[in-house]
Structures are given as structure tokens and as C-alpha cells.
Amino acid sequence: MQSDRTETTDISDVSEPTNANAVDETSDSVGAAEASPVHPEQIVQAEGTNDNAQPLPADPQVTPGDGGASEEAARPAPLPAIPPAADLAPSRVGKWWLVLCFSITMLVYVAQIPRLLRFSSPPTGDQPFYLMDTLSLVQDGDLELSNNYAARDEDKFYRLAPHPKDFVGMSAPYPLPAQLSLTPARPPNEAYAAHPPGLSLLILPAWVVGSWFQLWWPATIIAMCLMGALLAVNVFLFAHEVTGELWIALAVWVPTAFSNPIMSYSYLIFTEMPTALLLLYAFRRLALGWGANGPVRLMLIGACLGYVPWMSVRYLPLAGVVGLYATVQWWRYRRTFREEEAQAQATRTETRNRGSIFYTLWFLGPIALSAALTIWFNYYKFGRLLPSAEMNQRGRVETFFWPWQGMDELIKFFNAVIGTLFDRPMGLIIYAPVYLLAIVGLIAMFRSGRRADRRIVGWLALLTLPYMFLIFSYEGWNGVWSPPGRYMTTFVPFLAAPLAMSLMAFSRSWIYTIIYGAFASVSVLMMGVLMNDPRRLWPVEREKIWDWLGQSHEAPFHLDLRTLIPTFVVAPDEVRNPRNTAWLLGGTLVLVLVCYFMMRRANIIRSARPLPNAFHGIIWLAMIAATGASWCFANAHYLQQGTSLVELDRWDLNPYLALPRGIAYLDNRIYVTDYDDRRVGQLELDTAAYRLIQPVTASGRINYTRPGSVGAGPDGMIYVLNNGDGDQALLVMSPNGELVRQTTLNAKGSIAIGLAFGNDKMYISDMTGGRVLVYPVTGGDALAAWTPPERKFNNPGGLAIDGDGNVYVVETSERSVHRFDKEGNLTKKYDLKCDPMFAAISGNWMEVSCGTNLISVNIKDGSSQSGHVDEKYPRLYAPTGLTFGPDGTLYVLDGSTVVAYRVQH
């Protein structure tokens, strides 16, 4: 396809116009047609003045030729000339191309909305809370939500959401649990959301229009699609302004607009995609040069930057970086004018006006107004300048691990770095591999010879790296409940520039064209897989993609990729993760190195000041060393000595357990509890027969309340921690399930899941009371209550007792296990790196179900190590209850499966 531009310059002989008014003033809006082009008579050769690049000599260190092709054939198309004080060339693409890109994007997005409403309904994640703010603004004219929650206004997007005949839907909490911030400046009866109202205001017009047809939530989805389509147009323009090539702009627009994360977040009420639109538009317009923007554009740029913090407080530094870029561009424009003494007086006057302080008020006005409103809003809600970081439901939650406190937090940081890109359920590159080629484009931008390209790279690094460093130090780096690459969504559109430059550099290379086409096709294909069942936008259902790709007859190919891609979020695979991260990181390095050598060998691009080969080698060695160090840190826990779990047998339980909890062994039988479905089951190990046991009295059957745990008592009876009132607190049954007695546990709270026997006593972990209660085996009144010094337990879980009578208390929310002696004195604390639930002890080792794995703790020296299941056996996914048999066999309750292991430390 032919380029839709006129005046250009070769990549090895870049020159820029010296007329500061080369860009005519026109009106525009986000994603609209750009400034007028540079006219041919305004292009002059620049001899090293201002920011113009000088003609570039051939690189004497490069061997021309590419498989026999001439150097001229290998040379890429010329790059567009960049005006002084600018970093981008004005696009001359026809407006109808912009209309076409917007229309196609919007039509494709909107066409998928019925499928979204069929599968991914009602709105989940953070979406309902933004919708509640919008609803309150429309109905009440305020952001106070207490009356809206009381009136169940969420029905407008829950019960009253469209349900087609073939509706599938997905589960969501109802009534909607409030997500509120602490607002000490407001009366205690008032309720306010935990997030700023910026996104809720953006979708407000769509909500109003949707209310005319009782389609409130679907109308807001259309509004999000509109913003996504505008972002796609800005991506198209950004790519065109960097290269001046229409075919390149189209080649970047297609995989960007129709892949994750931009397309995914165009259907969801999240802040990342609209924030990307605001930032990219502002950055693009400033990169075109301060003088390329008239009053209307400057006011729009200022409005975009001023509005960014209203989307989320975490975006304030991003708006600050783009604001700093605006200051630099204004200063460059003023300096350029002072150096152009040969210009006509009329032109000079106009330029002075555009660079004057008065002229900048068009830009500063919206920012100042937004800052003033932000200060007022914060004082109104919180009584202080900055918003509160606390929530009514959880208080202040410390979720950042910076500065790093020891090796464990450093390991978590590098897990987040690699996981953000390559994690199976949440990684950006896994679902859109085309963005991997942006690394190639960054190299091309450095070697292009245009200083403007290097400046853009520098500003993009300043915009993204500090923010992503913060995200990598965040417990929720993966976005928790969201499509893949949530926090990268804000920056992905900026990768249009390096993607475009990679295509420009290899415009004559059929090898790179194939590589780019393959990566782009896979990106679009993976988006199709997500939208085939939009429930896959959410993490739990998304894991089923890999089963679908490997087994479903609907899949375009059958390939089991689950074992080839690492995961750091859902059940990390301690055996395969080191291998999988190694081949992904190594493959990335090899791909980039191959493309780099292709550039040098074919003389595709040449730098104005070529660096010695030794310097290139040092840089690449440093990059290889950094990649290797990242791999070592990310896999440090997996590379340590571990516990070997050799599977001996497994039993699948039917009916399935909704919320499995405790497990006990007695007389070659395993007993398990189901907290949610209120059941207790018995598994015969010899025959694999599984049945539910129901206690019966003379008055009839007794229904379980909330069985949190089960244990084998010293009298050979089965004790069920029932969590009922009065004598329903504890049920004692014979091994066959016959009820022996009902027991009170005075002073116990409503929830307990820890039960253990030893020292002629019974120990109960009172989760709601935050303590361990000591009872006689017959129950009744507590003999003692144990807690850590000067505080209560934070969600005490399972209990275990060693051969010396010491009692071990699992504290789930503090990631630790506490050891008490027989008298209740705290003698040791074992710190873990995950969320423990239950424990069992054999000899000097304590096995702990911890997150998605088992951790072995040496109770003597306090050392710990991960449990490794041999690769030929199914791995653990959700272990909870643990118990040892008399022969040392470890029985693990893993979901609705009981697994027997031989443990080797």
C-alpha cells in the first residue's frame, strides 16, 4: 500500500524544517484529524542546528548486503521530516482513514456486546462500584451512597440487566457488598466509594441515555467501546506520525485495537483504558510541538492531564510526567523562536504569542481548575489535602513491599516483573505476543539517527518505568480480578511507536514481516478465544482456555500449552516454573538478538554516531546478565532444596466439597468436612467407598451448622467442630457416624476451624475471637485462652501438637505459625511466605497447607522448604486439611480429592 504523505527524508539522511510555523493551526478533538502538513518549500537542509539530525554517514563497521540483495534494496523507506521543537512529524493521512479506523473498531466492538451480556453478566470486579457512583449522581445528584445501597439500586445492572433466551451469565455477590472509604470529615451515616468519581462521570451521559430504554449498564459498555475506538485512532495516528507510512499505521492499529488489553478493557468499567486515551492524546499533541497546538487544543491537552488524577490517585505521577514534557516542549518552542532571527516580523509576532505566558493559560487553566476541585473534594471527604488510603471494610492494608525487606520481598518483586509479561492467566505477552516486538522497535529508534526518536524513548521510559516499578512492588500486581495485563493497559498504546519503527526498519525484510504477522495474528486469535466465551475475561474461567485449546473440537489446533507457560498466581508449579521462565526469557533474548544482528548486517538502519562494537557487546552482556539474574531471583524458592511428595494413592470424592476444611484419620478411614455445604464424609481407604455421615438422635437427624474441622479423639470417637449454638458447638460420633453426645463450648465465637487433642485436653482455634481456647475433652467451660503477647490472633486456623506436647497455632492472616508449651507460653514463631491454613506434625517436621502448595517446617531449627510433587503425578491446586496416618503417610484434602503421599525431606 502506498504511503499517504509527501515530503520525506531518508533514514540515513534525516533533515528537519526550520520554520516553526510549518504546522498550520486547525481545530481538533481526541482522535480527530491532525495538523496541516509541512509544505515542500518549507523543507530545508539543517546543518546540525536546533534539534535537526545531520546527514548520517554509512556505518564502517557494518557489512552491507542481505543474502545477495543490494544495499539499496535493503534500505528502508525514508522517514518523515520533523519540525523544530517537535518530536513527531505531522500526519498527512486523509481524514477518511481516521473515520474508517474509528468506524471499523467501533463496529467490531459493539458487535460483541450481545455475547458479553450473554456470558459475562452481571458486571463484576470493580465495575459495580463505578456504576453505583454514576447511578447516585443521576438519581440523587451526589456521591453519597448509603441510600442507594439500602434501596438495592444495584438491581439496575443486576436483576434488570438484559437476559437473552440463551443467557449463561456468571455468579456475583448479591446484594452488592459496599466498597467504601473512611471519610472522617463526613457524618458517620454517610457512605462514599473508595475510588475517585472520574470514570463514573465519563460514563454518566451513557447511563442517562440508557435509562430511556432500561439499558443502563449496556449503554455504559457502549460508552467504553467509544473510548476504546478513540484510543485505537490515536494508536493509528501515533504510528503514522513516527514513520509517515500508511501501511505501517494500519499494521500497528489492527493487532493493537483487536487484541488484549485494549479490546478487553473496552467492554469493562475500569480506569486503565480511558486513562491511556487521555495520556496518549496529550503526549501526541505535545510531541507534535507546542506551536502545533492552538488555544482549543492546548485547553484540551490541559483538560486531559487535569482529569487523569480523577480516574485514580495512582495516575497522578503519570500526569506529572506528561506535564513536565509540556514544560520542556514549551521551552524548546520559545528557544527555537529566539534562534530564528531571519523570519518575517509577522510570523515572529504570531510565534511570540503562541510561546507567551498568556498563551499557556489555555493549557494551565484546566489543570488549575482540576487541582482546585481535587483539593476541595479531598477536604470535603477526608478533611485533608490527600485522600485516605483506608477502607471501612479492611482498614489500612499494607500491600507494598518497598523498600525490600530481605530476600523474600526481592523474590516477590521479580516474580511480579516476569509474571506481568509471561504469567499464564495474567501475563500481557501470553495473550498479545505482538508487544514483544516493541523491544526490536526500541532498538530501531535508538539507531534511526533522529534525536527525536531517542527523546520519545526517554520520555516513555520516564512515564512507564517508575510507575511499573511501583506496580511490581504491589501485592496485587496482576490486577487480581481482571483481564490480563491490567496495569500495562495504560502504557500499551504507547508501544505503537516502537512497533511502527520496527516495521519501518525491516520494511524490506520478508523474514521480519512473517514474524510480525505471526505474532499479530496470534494476538488477535487469543482475543477471539477470550471473546468466544467472555467469562474468560476473568481469571477463574480464563484458566479453562488452555484446556479448550488442548482438547476442544472447536479449537483451531490442539496443543497442550499449560505445561509450557509459567504461572505465579494460580497454583504456581514449583517443578515447571524454572524451566518455563527460562525458555520464555531465553527465547525473547534470542529473538531480539537475531533482529539486532539483522539490522547491523543488512545496514538497515545506521546511527549518526556509531558506537564501537565493544560497547555494543558490553550492553548486550549486561542485558543477558540482568535477564539471568531476574530468572534466578524469580525462581529462588523453587531452586532451593525441597520436600519430595511421592503420590501413593488418590480418591475423588462424590458429592464434591463446596468448601473443604478439616481432615482426620481413624482406623483406616478418612473423615472430611465441608463448611459451606454442611456435610461430613467418611472415606474407606481399603474399598475407596465414600459416604456422608449424618448424626441421628431419638428426635431425628441433626443438620450440621458449619463444620469447620474434624478430629480423632483420645477415646476413639470422631469429634466434629460444628460451630452451632449451645450444645451444637461440638458433635461427638462413633466411627460409623452414630451420635454419642452434643457438647457446648462456652466462650467460643461463631467460627472455628482448628481442632486438636493432646495433654488430656482439647484445643480449639476461635477465629472470630482471635484466640486459642483450651477445654477439657468433655467441653463446657474453657480452661484457658491463649493469644500472642499484647494482641489477638489474626484469623487463627489449624492446630497441631508435637510429641512433646507443644501446641502449634496457624495464623493465616499473619503468614505464621506460633508454638506454645503446655502451659500456654509462646516459645517460637515460624514466619512463612504464604497464607497457611492447616498443619500436621510427624517427627521433627511440620507440614503446612500454604496457599496452593505444602510447606515443610523443621520445628527444631525453624527452616522451611517447599513441597515438590513429582512431575508425572497431578500437582496440588488447593490443599487445605492435612493429617498423618500411623505409618507416616500424609493425607491431603485437595479440593474434592484426598491424596496420600510419602514425604521425603
Short mmCIF file of N, CA, C and O in Angstrom, two decimals, residues 8 14 35 53 145 181 227 319 335 425 431-432 459 477 555 581 620 693 788 802 867 869 895:
data_model
loop_
_atom_site.label_atom_id
_atom_site.label_comp_id
_atom_site.label_asym_id
_atom_site.label_seq_id
_atom_site.Cartn_x
_atom_site.Cartn_y
_atom_site.Cartn_z
N THR A 8 9.49 13.63 2.48
CA THR A 8 10.11 12.72 3.43
C THR A 8 11.61 12.89 3.36
O THR A 8 12.15 13.60 2.52
N VAL A 14 18.60 12.33 7.62
CA VAL A 14 17.42 12.97 8.18
C VAL A 14 17.64 14.47 8.29
O VAL A 14 18.64 14.93 8.79
N ALA A 35 -2.79 18.19 12.43
CA ALA A 35 -2.40 19.48 11.88
C ALA A 35 -2.02 19.37 10.41
O ALA A 35 -1.75 18.31 9.89
N ALA A 53 18.50 16.41 12.80
CA ALA A 53 19.56 15.42 12.66
C ALA A 53 20.41 15.73 11.44
O ALA A 53 19.89 16.11 10.40
N LEU A 145 -23.73 7.28 49.07
CA LEU A 145 -24.29 6.02 48.58
C LEU A 145 -25.14 5.25 49.59
O LEU A 145 -25.67 4.19 49.24
N SER A 181 -14.74 4.07 51.40
CA SER A 181 -13.55 4.63 52.02
C SER A 181 -13.92 5.23 53.37
O SER A 181 -15.08 5.59 53.62
N MET A 227 -14.71 5.03 23.79
CA MET A 227 -13.39 5.47 24.23
C MET A 227 -12.31 4.53 23.69
O MET A 227 -11.21 4.98 23.31
N ALA A 319 0.39 11.89 35.09
CA ALA A 319 0.02 13.22 34.63
C ALA A 319 1.15 14.20 34.87
O ALA A 319 1.39 15.12 34.05
N ARG A 335 12.78 28.69 22.69
CA ARG A 335 14.18 28.78 22.29
C ARG A 335 14.33 28.77 20.79
O ARG A 335 15.13 29.51 20.22
N PRO A 425 -2.22 -16.94 33.44
CA PRO A 425 -3.54 -16.31 33.44
C PRO A 425 -3.51 -14.80 33.29
O PRO A 425 -4.51 -14.21 32.86
N TYR A 431 -1.02 -13.29 25.98
CA TYR A 431 -2.27 -13.07 25.25
C TYR A 431 -2.10 -12.10 24.09
O TYR A 431 -2.99 -12.00 23.25
N ALA A 432 -0.99 -11.38 24.03
CA ALA A 432 -0.73 -10.46 22.92
C ALA A 432 0.77 -10.42 22.65
O ALA A 432 1.45 -9.44 22.97
N TRP A 459 11.28 9.81 27.14
CA TRP A 459 10.07 10.26 27.83
C TRP A 459 9.14 9.09 28.14
O TRP A 459 8.51 9.06 29.21
N TRP A 477 -0.11 -7.00 41.86
CA TRP A 477 0.49 -6.61 40.58
C TRP A 477 -0.27 -7.20 39.39
O TRP A 477 -0.24 -6.64 38.29
N ALA A 555 -11.51 -25.72 19.03
CA ALA A 555 -10.23 -25.02 19.00
C ALA A 555 -9.59 -25.15 17.62
O ALA A 555 -9.71 -26.19 16.96
N THR A 581 10.02 -20.37 32.67
CA THR A 581 10.51 -18.99 32.63
C THR A 581 11.84 -18.91 31.89
O THR A 581 12.13 -17.90 31.23
N TRP A 620 24.98 -5.69 25.58
CA TRP A 620 24.26 -6.96 25.47
C TRP A 620 24.63 -7.92 26.59
O TRP A 620 23.76 -8.64 27.11
N ILE A 693 -21.95 -39.00 56.41
CA ILE A 693 -22.46 -39.47 57.70
C ILE A 693 -23.28 -38.36 58.34
O ILE A 693 -22.87 -37.20 58.36
N PRO A 788 -1.08 -14.35 71.24
CA PRO A 788 0.27 -13.79 71.23
C PRO A 788 0.35 -12.63 72.23
O PRO A 788 -0.67 -12.08 72.64
N ASP A 802 2.93 -31.62 68.82
CA ASP A 802 4.08 -32.49 68.60
C ASP A 802 4.21 -33.51 69.72
O ASP A 802 3.42 -33.54 70.67
N GLY A 867 7.14 -28.08 49.18
CA GLY A 867 6.87 -29.46 48.80
C GLY A 867 6.79 -29.59 47.30
O GLY A 867 6.07 -28.83 46.64
N VAL A 869 5.85 -32.00 44.13
CA VAL A 869 5.20 -33.21 43.64
C VAL A 869 5.89 -33.63 42.34
O VAL A 869 6.13 -32.79 41.46
N GLY A 895 -9.11 -29.88 47.51
CA GLY A 895 -10.41 -29.69 46.89
C GLY A 895 -11.33 -30.84 47.27
O GLY A 895 -11.56 -31.11 48.44
#
